Coordinates of N, CA and C in Angstrom, one line a residue:
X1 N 14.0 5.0 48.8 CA 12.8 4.3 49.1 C 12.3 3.5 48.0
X2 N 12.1 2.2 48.1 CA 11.3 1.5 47.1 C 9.8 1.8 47.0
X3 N 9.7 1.5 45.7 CA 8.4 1.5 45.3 C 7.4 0.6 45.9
X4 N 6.6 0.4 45.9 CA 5.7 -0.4 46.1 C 5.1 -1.4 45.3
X5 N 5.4 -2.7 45.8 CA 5.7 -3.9 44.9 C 4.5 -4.7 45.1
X6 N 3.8 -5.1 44.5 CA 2.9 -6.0 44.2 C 3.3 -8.1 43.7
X7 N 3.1 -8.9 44.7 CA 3.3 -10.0 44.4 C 2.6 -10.9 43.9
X8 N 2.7 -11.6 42.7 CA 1.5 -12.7 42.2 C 2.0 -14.1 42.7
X9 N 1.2 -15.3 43.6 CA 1.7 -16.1 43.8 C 1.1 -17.1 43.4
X10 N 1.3 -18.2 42.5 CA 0.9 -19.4 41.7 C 1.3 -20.6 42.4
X11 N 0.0 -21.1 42.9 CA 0.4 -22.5 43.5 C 0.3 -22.4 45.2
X12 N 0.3 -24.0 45.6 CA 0.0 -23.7 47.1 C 1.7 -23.4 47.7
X13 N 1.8 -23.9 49.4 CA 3.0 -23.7 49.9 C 3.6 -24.8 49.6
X14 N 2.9 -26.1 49.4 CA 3.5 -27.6 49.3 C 3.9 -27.5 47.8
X15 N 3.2 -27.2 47.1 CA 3.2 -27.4 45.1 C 4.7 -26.6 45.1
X16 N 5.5 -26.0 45.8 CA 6.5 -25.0 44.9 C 6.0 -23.8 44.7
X17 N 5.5 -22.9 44.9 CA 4.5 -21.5 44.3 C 5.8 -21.0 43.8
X18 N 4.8 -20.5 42.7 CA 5.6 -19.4 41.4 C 5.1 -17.7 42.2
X19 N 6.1 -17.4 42.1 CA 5.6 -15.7 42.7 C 6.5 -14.6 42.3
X20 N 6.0 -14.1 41.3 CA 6.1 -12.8 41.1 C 5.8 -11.6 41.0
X21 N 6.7 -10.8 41.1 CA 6.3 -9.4 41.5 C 6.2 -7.9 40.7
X22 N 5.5 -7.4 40.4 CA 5.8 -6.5 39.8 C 5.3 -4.8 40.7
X23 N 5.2 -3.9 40.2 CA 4.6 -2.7 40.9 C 3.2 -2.3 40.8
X24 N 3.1 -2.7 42.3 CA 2.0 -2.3 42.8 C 0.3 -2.0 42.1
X25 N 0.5 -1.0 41.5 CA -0.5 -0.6 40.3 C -0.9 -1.5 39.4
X26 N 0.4 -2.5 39.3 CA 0.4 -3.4 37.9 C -0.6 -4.5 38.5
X27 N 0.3 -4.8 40.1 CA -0.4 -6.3 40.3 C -2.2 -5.8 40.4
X28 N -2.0 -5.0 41.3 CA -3.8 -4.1 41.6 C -4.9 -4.6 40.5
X29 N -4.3 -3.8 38.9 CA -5.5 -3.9 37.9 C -5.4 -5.3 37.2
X30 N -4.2 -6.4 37.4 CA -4.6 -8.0 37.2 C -5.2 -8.2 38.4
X31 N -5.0 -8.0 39.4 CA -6.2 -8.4 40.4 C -7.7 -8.2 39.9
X32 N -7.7 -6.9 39.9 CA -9.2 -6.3 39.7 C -9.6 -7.1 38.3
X33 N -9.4 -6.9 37.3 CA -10.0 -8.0 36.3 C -9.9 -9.1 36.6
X34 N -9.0 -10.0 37.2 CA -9.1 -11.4 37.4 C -10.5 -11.9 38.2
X35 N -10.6 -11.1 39.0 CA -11.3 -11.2 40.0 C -13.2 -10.7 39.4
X36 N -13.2 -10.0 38.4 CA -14.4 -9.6 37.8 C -14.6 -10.6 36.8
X37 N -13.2 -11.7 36.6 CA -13.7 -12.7 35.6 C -14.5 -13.5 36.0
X38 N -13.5 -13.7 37.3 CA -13.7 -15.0 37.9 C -15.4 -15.2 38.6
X39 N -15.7 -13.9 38.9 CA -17.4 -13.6 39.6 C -18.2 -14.3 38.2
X40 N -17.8 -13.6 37.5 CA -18.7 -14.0 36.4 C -18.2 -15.7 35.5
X41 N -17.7 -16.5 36.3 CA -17.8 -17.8 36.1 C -16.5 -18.1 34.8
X42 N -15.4 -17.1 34.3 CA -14.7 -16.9 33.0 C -13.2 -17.5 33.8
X43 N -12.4 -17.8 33.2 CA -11.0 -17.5 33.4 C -9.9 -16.6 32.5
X44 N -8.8 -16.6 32.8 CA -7.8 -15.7 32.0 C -6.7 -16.3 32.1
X45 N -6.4 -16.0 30.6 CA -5.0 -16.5 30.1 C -3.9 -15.2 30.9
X46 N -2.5 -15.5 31.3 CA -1.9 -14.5 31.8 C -0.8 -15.2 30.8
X47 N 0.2 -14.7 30.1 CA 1.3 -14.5 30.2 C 2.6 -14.2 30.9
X48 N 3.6 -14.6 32.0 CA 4.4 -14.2 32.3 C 6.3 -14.0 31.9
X49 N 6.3 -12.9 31.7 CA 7.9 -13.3 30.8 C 9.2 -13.0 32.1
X50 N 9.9 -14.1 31.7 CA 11.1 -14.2 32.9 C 12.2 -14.6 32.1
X51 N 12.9 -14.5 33.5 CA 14.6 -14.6 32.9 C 14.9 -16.1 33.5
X52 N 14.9 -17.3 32.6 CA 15.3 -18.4 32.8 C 16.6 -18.7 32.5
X53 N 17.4 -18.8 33.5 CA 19.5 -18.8 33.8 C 19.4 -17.5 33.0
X54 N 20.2 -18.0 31.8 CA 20.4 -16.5 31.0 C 20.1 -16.1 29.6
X55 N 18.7 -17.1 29.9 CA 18.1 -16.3 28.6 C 16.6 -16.2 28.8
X56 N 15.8 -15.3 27.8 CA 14.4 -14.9 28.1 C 13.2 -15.9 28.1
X57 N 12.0 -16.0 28.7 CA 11.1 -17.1 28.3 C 10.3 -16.7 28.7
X58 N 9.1 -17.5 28.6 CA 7.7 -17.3 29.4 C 6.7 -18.7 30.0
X59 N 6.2 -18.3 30.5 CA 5.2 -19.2 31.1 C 3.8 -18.8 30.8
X60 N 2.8 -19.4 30.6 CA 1.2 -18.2 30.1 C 0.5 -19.7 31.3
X61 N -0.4 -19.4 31.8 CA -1.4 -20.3 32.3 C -2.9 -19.4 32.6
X62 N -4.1 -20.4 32.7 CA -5.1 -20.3 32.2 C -5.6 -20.7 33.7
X63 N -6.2 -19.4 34.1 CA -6.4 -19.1 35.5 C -7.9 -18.5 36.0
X64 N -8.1 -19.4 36.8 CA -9.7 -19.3 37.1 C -9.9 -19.4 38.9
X65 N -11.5 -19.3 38.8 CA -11.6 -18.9 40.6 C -10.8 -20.3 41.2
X66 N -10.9 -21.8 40.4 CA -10.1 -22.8 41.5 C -8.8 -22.7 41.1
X67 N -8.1 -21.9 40.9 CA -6.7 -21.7 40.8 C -6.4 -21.1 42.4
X68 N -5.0 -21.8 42.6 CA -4.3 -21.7 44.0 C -4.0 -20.3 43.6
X69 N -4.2 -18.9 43.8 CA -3.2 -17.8 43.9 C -3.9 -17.3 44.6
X70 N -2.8 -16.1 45.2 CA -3.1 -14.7 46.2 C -1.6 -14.3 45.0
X71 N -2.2 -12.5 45.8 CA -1.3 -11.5 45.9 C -1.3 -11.2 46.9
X72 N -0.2 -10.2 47.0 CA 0.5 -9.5 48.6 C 1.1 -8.6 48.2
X73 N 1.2 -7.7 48.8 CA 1.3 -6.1 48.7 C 2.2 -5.4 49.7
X74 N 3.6 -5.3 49.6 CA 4.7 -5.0 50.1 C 5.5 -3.4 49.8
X75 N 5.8 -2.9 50.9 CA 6.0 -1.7 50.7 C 5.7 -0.7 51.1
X76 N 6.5 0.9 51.1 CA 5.6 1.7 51.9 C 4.4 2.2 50.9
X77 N 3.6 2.7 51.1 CA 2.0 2.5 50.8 C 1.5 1.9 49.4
X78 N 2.1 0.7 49.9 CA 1.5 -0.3 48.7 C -0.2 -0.6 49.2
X79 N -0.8 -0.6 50.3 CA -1.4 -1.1 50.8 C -2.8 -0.1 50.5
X80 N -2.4 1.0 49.8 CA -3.0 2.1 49.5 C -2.9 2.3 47.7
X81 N -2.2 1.8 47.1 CA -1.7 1.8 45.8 C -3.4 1.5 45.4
X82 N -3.5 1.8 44.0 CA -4.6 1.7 43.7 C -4.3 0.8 42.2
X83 N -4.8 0.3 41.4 CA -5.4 -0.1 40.0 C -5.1 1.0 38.9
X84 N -4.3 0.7 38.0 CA -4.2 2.2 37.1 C -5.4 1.9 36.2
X85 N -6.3 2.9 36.5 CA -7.6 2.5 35.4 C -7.2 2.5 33.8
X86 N -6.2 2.9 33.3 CA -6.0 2.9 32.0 C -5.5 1.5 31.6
X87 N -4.9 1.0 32.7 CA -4.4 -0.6 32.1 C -5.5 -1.7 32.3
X88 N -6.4 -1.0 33.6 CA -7.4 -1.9 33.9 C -8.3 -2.1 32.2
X89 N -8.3 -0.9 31.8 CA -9.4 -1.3 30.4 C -8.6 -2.1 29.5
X90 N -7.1 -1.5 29.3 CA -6.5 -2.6 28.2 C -6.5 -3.7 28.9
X91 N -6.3 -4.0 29.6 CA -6.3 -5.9 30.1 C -7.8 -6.3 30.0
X92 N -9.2 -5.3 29.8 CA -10.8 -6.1 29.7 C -10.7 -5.7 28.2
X93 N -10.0 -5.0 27.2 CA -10.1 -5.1 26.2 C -9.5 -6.4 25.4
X94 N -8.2 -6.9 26.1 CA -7.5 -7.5 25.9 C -8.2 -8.8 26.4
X95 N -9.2 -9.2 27.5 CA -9.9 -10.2 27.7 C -10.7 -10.5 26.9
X96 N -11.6 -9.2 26.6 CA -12.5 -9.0 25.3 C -11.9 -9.9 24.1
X97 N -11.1 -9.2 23.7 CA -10.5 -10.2 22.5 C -10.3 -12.0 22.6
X98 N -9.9 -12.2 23.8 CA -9.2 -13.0 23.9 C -8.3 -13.6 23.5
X99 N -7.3 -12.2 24.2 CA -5.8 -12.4 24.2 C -5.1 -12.7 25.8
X100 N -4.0 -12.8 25.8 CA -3.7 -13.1 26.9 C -3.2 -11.8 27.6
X101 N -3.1 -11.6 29.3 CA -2.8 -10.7 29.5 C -0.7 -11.0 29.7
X102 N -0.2 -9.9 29.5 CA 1.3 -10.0 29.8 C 2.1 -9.5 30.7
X103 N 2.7 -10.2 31.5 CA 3.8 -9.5 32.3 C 5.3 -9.8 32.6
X104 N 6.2 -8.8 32.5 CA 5.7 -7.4 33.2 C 4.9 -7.1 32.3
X105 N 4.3 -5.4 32.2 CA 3.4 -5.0 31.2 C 4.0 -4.4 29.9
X106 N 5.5 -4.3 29.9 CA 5.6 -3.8 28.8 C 5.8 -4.6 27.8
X107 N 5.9 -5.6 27.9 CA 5.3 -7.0 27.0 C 4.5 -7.1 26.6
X108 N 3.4 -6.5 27.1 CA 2.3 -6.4 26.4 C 2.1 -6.3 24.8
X109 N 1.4 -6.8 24.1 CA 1.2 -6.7 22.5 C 0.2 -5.2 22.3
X110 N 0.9 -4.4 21.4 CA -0.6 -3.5 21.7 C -1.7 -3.9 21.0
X111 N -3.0 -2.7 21.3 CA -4.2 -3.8 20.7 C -3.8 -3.1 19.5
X112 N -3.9 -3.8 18.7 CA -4.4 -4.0 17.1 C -5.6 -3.7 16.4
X113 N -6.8 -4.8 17.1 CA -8.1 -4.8 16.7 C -8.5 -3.3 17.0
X114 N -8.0 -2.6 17.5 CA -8.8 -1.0 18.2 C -8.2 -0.1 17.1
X115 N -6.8 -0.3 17.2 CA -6.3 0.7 16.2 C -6.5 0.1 14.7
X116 N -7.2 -1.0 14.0 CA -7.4 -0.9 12.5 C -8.6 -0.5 12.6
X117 N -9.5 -0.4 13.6 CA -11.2 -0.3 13.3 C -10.8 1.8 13.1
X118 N -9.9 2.0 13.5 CA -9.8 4.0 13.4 C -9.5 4.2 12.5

């Protein structure tokens, strides 16, 4: 049984949309901060890292309420999947700063600024 997969889609149906996916939890808590930026009038840098032919790369774009995206939520109880609150804070920590968020997530940079202030 697969997991429950979370899809990010960039762009309309005519533009070519960029769409990727990661698990469920992941897409959830970029939803939920994107979405608490966007209320409050902010955008967010995302990072995404892919496999371009056969070697590694990324794309980062700078994403706000008039940006073309949805997610979609595929799977057996994706539709139930929730936001892992522990990533939800690194990604507002990581907005905080103003860094970019990364995906997948284990790309992520860790914070820095938190662990030299201990």
């Amino acid at each position: 049984m697969a997991a429950p997969q979370g899809t990010f889609v960039y762009g309309t149906d005519t533009a070519k949309p960029l769409a990727l996916s990661f698990p469920a939890h992941e897409a959830k808590a970029l939803e939920q901060v994107l979405f608490e930026e966007f209320d409050a009038g902010r955008g967010v840098r995302v990072t995404f890292h892919v496999i371009i032919g056969k070697a590694s790369g990324y794309r980062t774009f700078y994403l706000t309420a008039a940006t073309p995206l949805h997610f979609a939520y595929v799977g057996q109880d994706a539709a139930t999947a929730e936001a892992d609150p522990e990533l939800v804070a690194r990604f507002r920590a990581a907005i905080t700063d103003r860094r970019a968020l990364h995906f997948p997530v284990e790309r992520m940079p860790e914070e820095t600024t938190a662990e030299a202030a201990e």
